[in-house]
Amino acid sequence: MTDISIQLHALPEEVAAFAQKCMDDFNLYAIAMRFFPFEASEITSEEMGKLAQVAPFYGEVALSLKKPLLPAAQRADLMRNNPDVLRFTLERESPAGLRQATLSARTNDPAALAVWKKIASRMKRITKTGVIAMNPDTGATTPTRTFRYTSGAKALASAGVRMLPIAGGNVLILAEVKSEGPNDGGPLVS
């Protein structure tokens, strides 16, 4: 089984616009998920583009080469019935800051893997790499060269919004650290 995993800071509207472009470019289906209580709905490309403005907020989306098998009572059921999806988490700014988002997949399906690799490559080309993790209690820092960020997240960080990891108490500082390849850090949709 092959895994794809990218951790990044991005505004929810940037992620939704990126996912919409991928849906259009690769003729994909999409599932939007809300949590507590769990709800999963198939959405169109047009709905994906507006997803960040919908209340209550959708915290995760999944892209699929095949029409999704729904309904699902919980996330585990959804993933069991739709195992070859590419998932994006969407994070909103909160009083604490902006939490890190993810793009991830786990699949044995060669067709899905080929498309998910293209999408992951596209994400890498249009984000910057390099984040410094800082322990706020000790001030100790370490580079995390694989973490990525968008121009929107960088603007928030420059305005004083804290960048938070997926879990834990560190603070992440968006800094240009030597990248893995060419990128311009421009908008997610090119």
Short mmCIF file of C-alpha atoms in Angstrom, two decimals:
data_model
loop_
_atom_site.label_atom_id
_atom_site.label_comp_id
_atom_site.label_asym_id
_atom_site.label_seq_id
_atom_site.Cartn_x
_atom_site.Cartn_y
_atom_site.Cartn_z
CA MET A 1 0.00 0.00 0.00
CA THR A 2 1.35 3.44 -0.92
CA ASP A 3 0.92 6.50 1.28
CA ILE A 4 0.91 10.16 0.31
CA SER A 5 1.08 12.74 3.09
CA ILE A 6 1.68 16.49 3.00
CA GLN A 7 1.34 18.75 6.04
CA LEU A 8 0.72 22.40 5.27
CA HIS A 9 -0.74 25.64 6.52
CA ALA A 10 -3.41 26.93 4.16
CA LEU A 11 -6.58 28.95 4.37
CA PRO A 12 -9.74 26.86 3.90
CA GLU A 13 -10.72 28.87 0.83
CA GLU A 14 -7.30 28.09 -0.72
CA VAL A 15 -7.75 24.36 -0.09
CA ALA A 16 -11.32 24.42 -1.46
CA ALA A 17 -10.22 26.28 -4.61
CA PHE A 18 -7.33 23.84 -5.10
CA ALA A 19 -9.62 20.82 -4.67
CA GLN A 20 -12.15 22.34 -7.09
CA LYS A 21 -9.44 22.79 -9.74
CA CYS A 22 -8.33 19.19 -9.22
CA MET A 23 -11.93 17.98 -9.57
CA ASP A 24 -12.25 19.83 -12.86
CA ASP A 25 -8.83 18.87 -14.23
CA PHE A 26 -9.05 15.16 -13.36
CA ASN A 27 -12.85 14.62 -13.58
CA LEU A 28 -13.12 13.66 -9.89
CA TYR A 29 -15.96 13.15 -7.45
CA ALA A 30 -15.92 14.73 -4.00
CA ILE A 31 -17.24 14.05 -0.52
CA ALA A 32 -17.49 16.81 2.11
CA MET A 33 -17.40 15.77 5.76
CA ARG A 34 -18.61 17.44 8.94
CA PHE A 35 -17.88 16.13 12.38
CA PHE A 36 -19.70 15.92 15.70
CA PRO A 37 -22.05 14.54 14.56
CA PHE A 38 -20.50 12.96 11.49
CA GLU A 39 -22.06 13.80 8.14
CA ALA A 40 -20.77 12.98 4.64
CA SER A 41 -22.27 14.36 1.43
CA GLU A 42 -21.29 14.13 -2.20
CA ILE A 43 -20.66 17.63 -3.58
CA THR A 44 -20.17 19.12 -7.02
CA SER A 45 -17.20 21.11 -8.24
CA GLU A 46 -19.21 24.31 -7.92
CA GLU A 47 -20.13 23.44 -4.31
CA MET A 48 -16.47 22.67 -3.59
CA GLY A 49 -15.50 26.19 -4.65
CA LYS A 50 -17.89 27.63 -2.04
CA LEU A 51 -17.16 25.09 0.69
CA ALA A 52 -15.15 27.40 2.96
CA GLN A 53 -18.13 29.78 3.31
CA VAL A 54 -20.68 27.09 4.27
CA ALA A 55 -21.88 26.91 7.87
CA PRO A 56 -21.64 24.70 9.76
CA PHE A 57 -18.09 24.20 8.57
CA TYR A 58 -16.90 21.11 6.68
CA GLY A 59 -13.60 19.95 8.19
CA GLU A 60 -12.51 17.44 5.56
CA VAL A 61 -13.02 16.63 1.90
CA ALA A 62 -12.18 13.51 -0.06
CA LEU A 63 -11.64 13.23 -3.81
CA SER A 64 -12.39 10.02 -5.68
CA LEU A 65 -12.01 8.63 -9.19
CA LYS A 66 -15.27 6.73 -8.66
CA LYS A 67 -18.73 7.82 -7.57
CA PRO A 68 -18.67 7.70 -3.74
CA LEU A 69 -20.52 4.97 -1.89
CA LEU A 70 -22.78 6.79 0.57
CA PRO A 71 -24.34 7.08 3.11
CA ALA A 72 -21.86 6.42 5.92
CA ALA A 73 -22.68 6.55 9.63
CA GLN A 74 -19.12 7.43 10.61
CA ARG A 75 -15.77 8.29 9.04
CA ALA A 76 -14.46 4.73 9.39
CA ASP A 77 -17.45 3.44 7.36
CA LEU A 78 -16.83 6.07 4.70
CA MET A 79 -13.15 5.12 4.38
CA ARG A 80 -13.96 1.39 4.33
CA ASN A 81 -16.50 1.91 1.50
CA ASN A 82 -14.29 4.40 -0.39
CA PRO A 83 -10.73 3.22 0.33
CA ASP A 84 -8.88 4.92 -2.52
CA VAL A 85 -9.72 8.56 -1.84
CA LEU A 86 -7.40 11.54 -1.48
CA ARG A 87 -8.24 13.51 1.66
CA PHE A 88 -7.77 17.18 2.52
CA THR A 89 -8.41 18.63 5.95
CA LEU A 90 -9.62 22.22 6.09
CA GLU A 91 -8.63 24.34 9.06
CA ARG A 92 -10.14 27.69 10.01
CA GLU A 93 -8.40 30.42 11.89
CA SER A 94 -9.41 30.39 15.57
CA PRO A 95 -8.46 32.65 18.48
CA ALA A 96 -5.54 30.27 19.12
CA GLY A 97 -4.26 30.49 15.53
CA LEU A 98 -4.35 28.49 12.30
CA ARG A 99 -3.88 24.73 12.71
CA GLN A 100 -1.95 22.71 10.14
CA ALA A 101 -3.95 21.00 7.38
CA THR A 102 -3.16 17.77 5.56
CA LEU A 103 -3.37 16.19 2.13
CA SER A 104 -3.21 12.40 2.41
CA ALA A 105 -4.02 9.10 0.73
CA ARG A 106 -3.37 5.39 1.14
CA THR A 107 -4.09 3.19 -1.83
CA ASN A 108 -3.18 0.08 -3.80
CA ASP A 109 -5.16 1.26 -6.84
CA PRO A 110 -2.67 2.16 -9.62
CA ALA A 111 -5.08 4.57 -11.35
CA ALA A 112 -5.86 6.43 -8.13
CA LEU A 113 -2.20 6.51 -7.12
CA ALA A 114 -1.19 8.04 -10.46
CA VAL A 115 -3.71 10.88 -10.08
CA TRP A 116 -2.98 11.44 -6.36
CA LYS A 117 0.75 11.72 -7.13
CA LYS A 118 0.02 14.37 -9.77
CA ILE A 119 -2.11 16.32 -7.30
CA ALA A 120 0.52 16.03 -4.56
CA SER A 121 3.16 17.23 -7.01
CA ARG A 122 0.95 20.16 -7.99
CA MET A 123 0.50 21.05 -4.30
CA LYS A 124 4.25 20.96 -3.76
CA ARG A 125 4.88 23.22 -6.76
CA ILE A 126 2.51 25.91 -5.54
CA THR A 127 3.45 26.01 -1.87
CA LYS A 128 6.63 26.94 -0.09
CA THR A 129 8.52 24.53 2.10
CA GLY A 130 10.19 25.07 5.40
CA VAL A 131 8.83 25.76 8.82
CA ILE A 132 10.63 26.26 12.10
CA ALA A 133 9.08 24.45 15.08
CA MET A 134 9.54 26.33 18.34
CA ASN A 135 8.87 25.18 21.87
CA PRO A 136 7.21 28.24 23.46
CA ASP A 137 8.41 27.23 26.96
CA THR A 138 12.11 26.78 26.18
CA GLY A 139 12.55 28.74 22.96
CA ALA A 140 14.25 25.70 21.38
CA THR A 141 13.82 25.53 17.61
CA THR A 142 14.26 22.97 14.87
CA PRO A 143 13.64 23.15 11.11
CA THR A 144 10.89 20.98 9.67
CA ARG A 145 11.76 21.13 6.00
CA THR A 146 8.86 19.02 4.76
CA PHE A 147 6.09 21.19 6.23
CA ARG A 148 4.61 23.51 3.63
CA TYR A 149 2.56 26.71 3.51
CA THR A 150 0.55 28.87 1.14
CA SER A 151 0.79 32.58 0.48
CA GLY A 152 -2.48 33.05 2.41
CA ALA A 153 -1.08 31.31 5.49
CA LYS A 154 2.13 33.34 5.23
CA ALA A 155 0.07 36.57 5.12
CA LEU A 156 -1.80 35.49 8.27
CA ALA A 157 1.47 34.63 10.02
CA SER A 158 2.93 38.01 9.01
CA ALA A 159 -0.14 39.65 10.54
CA GLY A 160 0.60 37.93 13.86
CA VAL A 161 -1.65 34.86 13.68
CA ARG A 162 0.00 31.85 15.35
CA MET A 163 0.66 28.83 13.17
CA LEU A 164 -0.17 25.67 15.11
CA PRO A 165 0.77 22.03 14.48
CA ILE A 166 -1.81 19.29 14.02
CA ALA A 167 -1.29 18.39 17.69
CA GLY A 168 0.96 19.46 20.52
CA GLY A 169 2.07 22.72 22.04
CA ASN A 170 4.77 23.92 19.64
CA VAL A 171 4.39 27.05 17.57
CA LEU A 172 5.38 26.89 13.92
CA ILE A 173 7.20 29.77 12.27
CA LEU A 174 6.79 30.01 8.50
CA ALA A 175 10.23 30.65 7.12
CA GLU A 176 11.76 30.04 3.75
CA VAL A 177 14.02 27.06 4.29
CA LYS A 178 15.83 25.45 1.37
CA SER A 179 13.12 23.83 -0.71
CA GLU A 180 12.88 20.42 -2.35
CA GLY A 181 12.31 21.98 -5.75
CA PRO A 182 11.11 25.05 -7.60
CA ASN A 183 8.05 26.79 -6.25
CA ASP A 184 6.77 30.32 -6.10
CA GLY A 185 4.54 30.15 -3.04
CA GLY A 186 1.77 31.68 -5.11
CA PRO A 187 -1.91 30.93 -4.90
CA LEU A 188 -3.03 27.30 -4.71
CA VAL A 189 -4.90 27.56 -7.99
CA SER A 190 -2.67 28.15 -10.96
#
